[in-house]
Amino acid sequence: MTLQHRLKMFGILLLGGCAAPGSAGAEPALPFKTEIIADFDAPWAMAFLPDGRMLVTEKRGQLLLVAADGKARQVVSGTLPVDFAGQGGLMDVVPAPGFAINHLVYFSFSERGPGGKGVVLARGRLVESGGARLEAVEVLHRATPYLPGNGHYSGRIAFSPDGQYLFYANGERQKFTPAQDPKMSLGKVLRLTLEGKAAPGNPLAAKGFDPAIWSYGHRNILGLAFDAQGRLWEQEMGPEGGDEVNLIAPGKNYGWPRVSNGRNYGAATDDIPDHAAGDGYEPPKVSWNPVISPGGLMIYSGKLFPKWRGDAFIGGLSSQALIRVDLNGAAAAKGDQWAMGARIRDVEEGPDGAIWVLEDGGGGSQGRLLKLTPRG
């Protein structure tokens, strides 16, 4: 990010009038109370189980089963070896549809393999007798191809509202052109069966694409979520500028790296054309310049914050913020941006409607888990 962009972002944070949770005299400006629940080592994702407990991933490779109040935790054994470097490690974790009966947990991670590194989708059955562990762990999907480098894995997981399909994000691994290559899974949203196979009826298979591809032309997708009407939303990091929120439609091309509302790092001019009407690419519903560096995406459905029901919440990494996006049917607009004083890696809704945020654990933060509830 250029110095000019950094100064712009700093100005936005100052105008927001909010400082880090707990800082003297500043927190009352936030519309929520902040409770510190737990602290982790470079966490990446969290997910609630039906009984209110949580699964939390740490990038180094640990999967943790955490009590609902955060006071007790145990390591879940049985995960597969990860390549912990750069943006890689143990990433997303999501309980399966029907978890209360089948106890299946899906997770993603980066690994080394022929040609370099890639992102893997796997699942296992959570067993707690004699210690928490995953049994019958199996790899369901590997990104293609594996490439050198430690960035843009993506690895986000979301299940369709009917529980029949798994949507899975593959980043373009900082290599640009794979996002437009029909034979590669990189830079794509995939629609898979629950067993990790290409789902029947995917829109681009008949055109010679990898049969798992649902949409393409993506950069680094770090959030996938369905709204109450069954629409799939995603957020992805742009280059220098151009972070995006997109409404994902089957078979559509979202443009990267041919168009973007940002520019390549270090470029003196806007070297990538902006999205424009009639260019053949799906434009973002919302974009940011200066960037927010989005991490995690949640669409709120709870009762504690009724005026935000149906809105999207995004964790901000370089912006050190929690961002709200107004969703109105298929339209979206910028809402609030609250300074949190730490990089926010993930955001989830708790069983009681509280908003939970997970700090990244880098840039001076400890990787804390915070619970946000209404003031008063």
PDB file of N, CA and C in Angstrom, residues 161-224:
ATOM      1  N   PRO A 161     -28.128 -23.533   1.751  1.00  0.00           N
ATOM      2  CA  PRO A 161     -29.171 -23.565   2.787  1.00  0.00           C
ATOM      3  C   PRO A 161     -29.910 -24.896   2.889  1.00  0.00           C
ATOM      4  N   ASP A 162     -30.005 -25.643   1.791  1.00  0.00           N
ATOM      5  CA  ASP A 162     -30.672 -26.947   1.854  1.00  0.00           C
ATOM      6  C   ASP A 162     -29.748 -28.053   2.341  1.00  0.00           C
ATOM      7  N   GLY A 163     -28.489 -27.721   2.618  1.00  0.00           N
ATOM      8  CA  GLY A 163     -27.549 -28.697   3.141  1.00  0.00           C
ATOM      9  C   GLY A 163     -27.073 -29.723   2.141  1.00  0.00           C
ATOM     10  N   GLN A 164     -27.351 -29.520   0.852  1.00  0.00           N
ATOM     11  CA  GLN A 164     -27.024 -30.519  -0.155  1.00  0.00           C
ATOM     12  C   GLN A 164     -25.669 -30.290  -0.821  1.00  0.00           C
ATOM     13  N   TYR A 165     -25.178 -29.056  -0.797  1.00  0.00           N
ATOM     14  CA  TYR A 165     -23.959 -28.732  -1.535  1.00  0.00           C
ATOM     15  C   TYR A 165     -22.998 -27.925  -0.667  1.00  0.00           C
ATOM     16  N   LEU A 166     -21.724 -28.028  -1.053  1.00  0.00           N
ATOM     17  CA  LEU A 166     -20.668 -27.309  -0.365  1.00  0.00           C
ATOM     18  C   LEU A 166     -20.042 -26.323  -1.354  1.00  0.00           C
ATOM     19  N   PHE A 167     -20.013 -25.056  -0.988  1.00  0.00           N
ATOM     20  CA  PHE A 167     -19.355 -24.030  -1.783  1.00  0.00           C
ATOM     21  C   PHE A 167     -17.990 -23.752  -1.163  1.00  0.00           C
ATOM     22  N   TYR A 168     -16.986 -23.686  -2.013  1.00  0.00           N
ATOM     23  CA  TYR A 168     -15.601 -23.707  -1.540  1.00  0.00           C
ATOM     24  C   TYR A 168     -14.774 -22.740  -2.389  1.00  0.00           C
ATOM     25  N   ALA A 169     -13.983 -21.890  -1.737  1.00  0.00           N
ATOM     26  CA  ALA A 169     -13.222 -20.841  -2.411  1.00  0.00           C
ATOM     27  C   ALA A 169     -11.765 -21.252  -2.595  1.00  0.00           C
ATOM     28  N   ASN A 170     -11.276 -21.118  -3.816  1.00  0.00           N
ATOM     29  CA  ASN A 170      -9.849 -21.294  -4.130  1.00  0.00           C
ATOM     30  C   ASN A 170      -9.290 -19.962  -4.597  1.00  0.00           C
ATOM     31  N   GLY A 171      -8.259 -19.448  -3.913  1.00  0.00           N
ATOM     32  CA  GLY A 171      -7.608 -18.222  -4.347  1.00  0.00           C
ATOM     33  C   GLY A 171      -6.721 -18.451  -5.559  1.00  0.00           C
ATOM     34  N   GLU A 172      -6.270 -17.354  -6.201  1.00  0.00           N
ATOM     35  CA  GLU A 172      -5.466 -17.479  -7.418  1.00  0.00           C
ATOM     36  C   GLU A 172      -3.971 -17.520  -7.142  1.00  0.00           C
ATOM     37  N   ARG A 173      -3.610 -17.671  -5.844  1.00  0.00           N
ATOM     38  CA  ARG A 173      -2.232 -17.947  -5.410  1.00  0.00           C
ATOM     39  C   ARG A 173      -1.253 -16.855  -5.829  1.00  0.00           C
ATOM     40  N   GLN A 174      -1.758 -15.624  -5.952  1.00  0.00           N
ATOM     41  CA  GLN A 174      -0.939 -14.469  -6.333  1.00  0.00           C
ATOM     42  C   GLN A 174      -0.293 -14.646  -7.712  1.00  0.00           C
ATOM     43  N   LYS A 175      -0.953 -15.422  -8.574  1.00  0.00           N
ATOM     44  CA  LYS A 175      -0.421 -15.694  -9.912  1.00  0.00           C
ATOM     45  C   LYS A 175      -1.280 -15.061 -11.012  1.00  0.00           C
ATOM     46  N   PHE A 176      -2.320 -14.315 -10.658  1.00  0.00           N
ATOM     47  CA  PHE A 176      -3.135 -13.544 -11.600  1.00  0.00           C
ATOM     48  C   PHE A 176      -3.914 -14.436 -12.575  1.00  0.00           C
ATOM     49  N   THR A 177      -3.253 -14.927 -13.613  1.00  0.00           N
ATOM     50  CA  THR A 177      -3.946 -15.546 -14.753  1.00  0.00           C
ATOM     51  C   THR A 177      -4.729 -16.819 -14.427  1.00  0.00           C
ATOM     52  N   PRO A 178      -4.383 -17.606 -13.400  1.00  0.00           N
ATOM     53  CA  PRO A 178      -5.219 -18.788 -13.132  1.00  0.00           C
ATOM     54  C   PRO A 178      -6.691 -18.468 -12.901  1.00  0.00           C
ATOM     55  N   ALA A 179      -6.990 -17.252 -12.461  1.00  0.00           N
ATOM     56  CA  ALA A 179      -8.383 -16.900 -12.187  1.00  0.00           C
ATOM     57  C   ALA A 179      -9.246 -16.959 -13.445  1.00  0.00           C
ATOM     58  N   GLN A 180      -8.628 -16.823 -14.618  1.00  0.00           N
ATOM     59  CA  GLN A 180      -9.362 -16.877 -15.883  1.00  0.00           C
ATOM     60  C   GLN A 180      -9.160 -18.196 -16.628  1.00  0.00           C
ATOM     61  N   ASP A 181      -8.350 -19.089 -16.094  1.00  0.00           N
ATOM     62  CA  ASP A 181      -8.067 -20.361 -16.778  1.00  0.00           C
ATOM     63  C   ASP A 181      -9.188 -21.350 -16.489  1.00  0.00           C
ATOM     64  N   PRO A 182      -9.901 -21.828 -17.510  1.00  0.00           N
ATOM     65  CA  PRO A 182     -11.049 -22.702 -17.266  1.00  0.00           C
ATOM     66  C   PRO A 182     -10.688 -24.079 -16.731  1.00  0.00           C
ATOM     67  N   LYS A 183      -9.416 -24.480 -16.868  1.00  0.00           N
ATOM     68  CA  LYS A 183      -9.017 -25.811 -16.434  1.00  0.00           C
ATOM     69  C   LYS A 183      -8.490 -25.840 -15.004  1.00  0.00           C
ATOM     70  N   MET A 184      -8.236 -24.673 -14.430  1.00  0.00           N
ATOM     71  CA  MET A 184      -7.701 -24.593 -13.071  1.00  0.00           C
ATOM     72  C   MET A 184      -8.816 -24.259 -12.093  1.00  0.00           C
ATOM     73  N   SER A 185      -8.705 -24.776 -10.859  1.00  0.00           N
ATOM     74  CA  SER A 185      -9.686 -24.421  -9.826  1.00  0.00           C
ATOM     75  C   SER A 185      -9.317 -23.125  -9.122  1.00  0.00           C
ATOM     76  N   LEU A 186      -8.128 -22.570  -9.411  1.00  0.00           N
ATOM     77  CA  LEU A 186      -7.640 -21.380  -8.706  1.00  0.00           C
ATOM     78  C   LEU A 186      -8.384 -20.133  -9.170  1.00  0.00           C
ATOM     79  N   GLY A 187      -8.665 -19.239  -8.188  1.00  0.00           N
ATOM     80  CA  GLY A 187      -9.401 -18.015  -8.500  1.00  0.00           C
ATOM     81  C   GLY A 187     -10.862 -18.282  -8.787  1.00  0.00           C
ATOM     82  N   LYS A 188     -11.418 -19.284  -8.129  1.00  0.00           N
ATOM     83  CA  LYS A 188     -12.773 -19.728  -8.420  1.00  0.00           C
ATOM     84  C   LYS A 188     -13.576 -19.956  -7.139  1.00  0.00           C
ATOM     85  N   VAL A 189     -14.917 -19.903  -7.267  1.00  0.00           N
ATOM     86  CA  VAL A 189     -15.826 -20.481  -6.292  1.00  0.00           C
ATOM     87  C   VAL A 189     -16.286 -21.811  -6.866  1.00  0.00           C
ATOM     88  N   LEU A 190     -16.151 -22.878  -6.087  1.00  0.00           N
ATOM     89  CA  LEU A 190     -16.526 -24.216  -6.522  1.00  0.00           C
ATOM     90  C   LEU A 190     -17.823 -24.642  -5.840  1.00  0.00           C
ATOM     91  N   ARG A 191     -18.623 -25.423  -6.564  1.00  0.00           N
ATOM     92  CA  ARG A 191     -19.794 -26.057  -5.945  1.00  0.00           C
ATOM     93  C   ARG A 191     -19.568 -27.557  -5.986  1.00  0.00           C
ATOM     94  N   LEU A 192     -19.515 -28.161  -4.793  1.00  0.00           N
ATOM     95  CA  LEU A 192     -19.184 -29.570  -4.633  1.00  0.00           C
ATOM     96  C   LEU A 192     -20.323 -30.318  -3.945  1.00  0.00           C
ATOM     97  N   THR A 193     -20.331 -31.622  -4.102  1.00  0.00           N
ATOM     98  CA  THR A 193     -21.186 -32.451  -3.261  1.00  0.00           C
ATOM     99  C   THR A 193     -20.569 -32.507  -1.867  1.00  0.00           C
ATOM    100  N   LEU A 194     -21.287 -33.054  -0.932  1.00  0.00           N
ATOM    101  CA  LEU A 194     -20.751 -33.156   0.434  1.00  0.00           C
ATOM    102  C   LEU A 194     -19.573 -34.112   0.503  1.00  0.00           C
ATOM    103  N   GLU A 195     -19.375 -34.904  -0.546  1.00  0.00           N
ATOM    104  CA  GLU A 195     -18.222 -35.814  -0.620  1.00  0.00           C
ATOM    105  C   GLU A 195     -17.059 -35.194  -1.380  1.00  0.00           C
ATOM    106  N   GLY A 196     -17.205 -33.935  -1.803  1.00  0.00           N
ATOM    107  CA  GLY A 196     -16.111 -33.221  -2.440  1.00  0.00           C
ATOM    108  C   GLY A 196     -16.013 -33.397  -3.937  1.00  0.00           C
ATOM    109  N   LYS A 197     -16.996 -33.993  -4.562  1.00  0.00           N
ATOM    110  CA  LYS A 197     -17.003 -34.149  -6.016  1.00  0.00           C
ATOM    111  C   LYS A 197     -17.679 -32.936  -6.665  1.00  0.00           C
ATOM    112  N   ALA A 198     -17.409 -32.739  -7.958  1.00  0.00           N
ATOM    113  CA  ALA A 198     -18.088 -31.676  -8.694  1.00  0.00           C
ATOM    114  C   ALA A 198     -19.586 -31.920  -8.645  1.00  0.00           C
ATOM    115  N   ALA A 199     -20.347 -30.917  -8.237  1.00  0.00           N
ATOM    116  CA  ALA A 199     -21.798 -31.080  -8.109  1.00  0.00           C
ATOM    117  C   ALA A 199     -22.431 -31.176  -9.496  1.00  0.00           C
ATOM    118  N   PRO A 200     -23.444 -32.014  -9.641  1.00  0.00           N
ATOM    119  CA  PRO A 200     -24.128 -32.094 -10.936  1.00  0.00           C
ATOM    120  C   PRO A 200     -24.834 -30.779 -11.256  1.00  0.00           C
ATOM    121  N   GLY A 201     -24.831 -30.428 -12.544  1.00  0.00           N
ATOM    122  CA  GLY A 201     -25.528 -29.218 -12.973  1.00  0.00           C
ATOM    123  C   GLY A 201     -24.736 -27.949 -12.830  1.00  0.00           C
ATOM    124  N   ASN A 202     -23.440 -28.028 -12.517  1.00  0.00           N
ATOM    125  CA  ASN A 202     -22.637 -26.809 -12.463  1.00  0.00           C
ATOM    126  C   ASN A 202     -22.625 -26.140 -13.838  1.00  0.00           C
ATOM    127  N   PRO A 203     -22.617 -24.801 -13.874  1.00  0.00           N
ATOM    128  CA  PRO A 203     -23.003 -24.084 -15.095  1.00  0.00           C
ATOM    129  C   PRO A 203     -21.981 -24.054 -16.216  1.00  0.00           C
ATOM    130  N   LEU A 204     -20.710 -24.364 -15.938  1.00  0.00           N
ATOM    131  CA  LEU A 204     -19.672 -24.166 -16.945  1.00  0.00           C
ATOM    132  C   LEU A 204     -19.057 -25.466 -17.455  1.00  0.00           C
ATOM    133  N   ALA A 205     -19.497 -26.596 -16.910  1.00  0.00           N
ATOM    134  CA  ALA A 205     -18.907 -27.873 -17.299  1.00  0.00           C
ATOM    135  C   ALA A 205     -19.061 -28.128 -18.795  1.00  0.00           C
ATOM    136  N   ALA A 206     -20.225 -27.794 -19.343  1.00  0.00           N
ATOM    137  CA  ALA A 206     -20.475 -28.045 -20.768  1.00  0.00           C
ATOM    138  C   ALA A 206     -19.608 -27.168 -21.669  1.00  0.00           C
ATOM    139  N   LYS A 207     -19.014 -26.099 -21.113  1.00  0.00           N
ATOM    140  CA  LYS A 207     -18.148 -25.212 -21.893  1.00  0.00           C
ATOM    141  C   LYS A 207     -16.681 -25.588 -21.767  1.00  0.00           C
ATOM    142  N   GLY A 208     -16.394 -26.721 -21.143  1.00  0.00           N
ATOM    143  CA  GLY A 208     -15.024 -27.191 -21.035  1.00  0.00           C
ATOM    144  C   GLY A 208     -14.284 -26.757 -19.789  1.00  0.00           C
ATOM    145  N   PHE A 209     -14.970 -26.113 -18.856  1.00  0.00           N
ATOM    146  CA  PHE A 209     -14.357 -25.719 -17.594  1.00  0.00           C
ATOM    147  C   PHE A 209     -14.209 -26.936 -16.673  1.00  0.00           C
ATOM    148  N   ASP A 210     -13.319 -26.806 -15.701  1.00  0.00           N
ATOM    149  CA  ASP A 210     -13.312 -27.764 -14.589  1.00  0.00           C
ATOM    150  C   ASP A 210     -14.751 -27.892 -14.098  1.00  0.00           C
ATOM    151  N   PRO A 211     -15.300 -29.107 -14.012  1.00  0.00           N
ATOM    152  CA  PRO A 211     -16.733 -29.256 -13.727  1.00  0.00           C
ATOM    153  C   PRO A 211     -17.158 -28.797 -12.341  1.00  0.00           C
ATOM    154  N   ALA A 212     -16.200 -28.497 -11.445  1.00  0.00           N
ATOM    155  CA  ALA A 212     -16.557 -28.027 -10.112  1.00  0.00           C
ATOM    156  C   ALA A 212     -16.798 -26.526 -10.061  1.00  0.00           C
ATOM    157  N   ILE A 213     -16.430 -25.783 -11.114  1.00  0.00           N
ATOM    158  CA  ILE A 213     -16.450 -24.320 -11.060  1.00  0.00           C
ATOM    159  C   ILE A 213     -17.876 -23.783 -11.095  1.00  0.00           C
ATOM    160  N   TRP A 214     -18.169 -22.884 -10.172  1.00  0.00           N
ATOM    161  CA  TRP A 214     -19.455 -22.191 -10.093  1.00  0.00           C
ATOM    162  C   TRP A 214     -19.327 -20.748 -10.604  1.00  0.00           C
ATOM    163  N   SER A 215     -18.250 -20.056 -10.235  1.00  0.00           N
ATOM    164  CA  SER A 215     -17.946 -18.715 -10.741  1.00  0.00           C
ATOM    165  C   SER A 215     -16.440 -18.564 -10.801  1.00  0.00           C
ATOM    166  N   TYR A 216     -15.975 -17.553 -11.555  1.00  0.00           N
ATOM    167  CA  TYR A 216     -14.529 -17.425 -11.739  1.00  0.00           C
ATOM    168  C   TYR A 216     -14.139 -15.949 -11.856  1.00  0.00           C
ATOM    169  N   GLY A 217     -12.820 -15.723 -12.015  1.00  0.00           N
ATOM    170  CA  GLY A 217     -12.328 -14.346 -12.060  1.00  0.00           C
ATOM    171  C   GLY A 217     -12.205 -13.718 -10.687  1.00  0.00           C
ATOM    172  N   HIS A 218     -11.841 -14.530  -9.671  1.00  0.00           N
ATOM    173  CA  HIS A 218     -11.688 -14.045  -8.297  1.00  0.00           C
ATOM    174  C   HIS A 218     -10.209 -13.979  -7.920  1.00  0.00           C
ATOM    175  N   ARG A 219      -9.907 -13.174  -6.902  1.00  0.00           N
ATOM    176  CA  ARG A 219      -8.522 -12.980  -6.475  1.00  0.00           C
ATOM    177  C   ARG A 219      -8.232 -13.779  -5.203  1.00  0.00           C
ATOM    178  N   ASN A 220      -8.637 -13.273  -4.058  1.00  0.00           N
ATOM    179  CA  ASN A 220      -8.355 -13.955  -2.784  1.00  0.00           C
ATOM    180  C   ASN A 220      -9.603 -13.872  -1.923  1.00  0.00           C
ATOM    181  N   ILE A 221     -10.446 -14.887  -2.009  1.00  0.00           N
ATOM    182  CA  ILE A 221     -11.739 -14.900  -1.327  1.00  0.00           C
ATOM    183  C   ILE A 221     -11.544 -15.321   0.128  1.00  0.00           C
ATOM    184  N   LEU A 222     -11.908 -14.440   1.053  1.00  0.00           N
ATOM    185  CA  LEU A 222     -11.739 -14.749   2.474  1.00  0.00           C
ATOM    186  C   LEU A 222     -13.063 -14.717   3.225  1.00  0.00           C
ATOM    187  N   GLY A 223     -14.182 -14.745   2.510  1.00  0.00           N
ATOM    188  CA  GLY A 223     -15.483 -14.828   3.157  1.00  0.00           C
ATOM    189  C   GLY A 223     -16.531 -15.329   2.183  1.00  0.00           C
ATOM    190  N   LEU A 224     -17.332 -16.305   2.623  1.00  0.00           N
ATOM    191  CA  LEU A 224     -18.461 -16.845   1.865  1.00  0.00           C
ATOM    192  C   LEU A 224     -19.630 -16.980   2.822  1.00  0.00           C
TER     193      LEU A 224
END
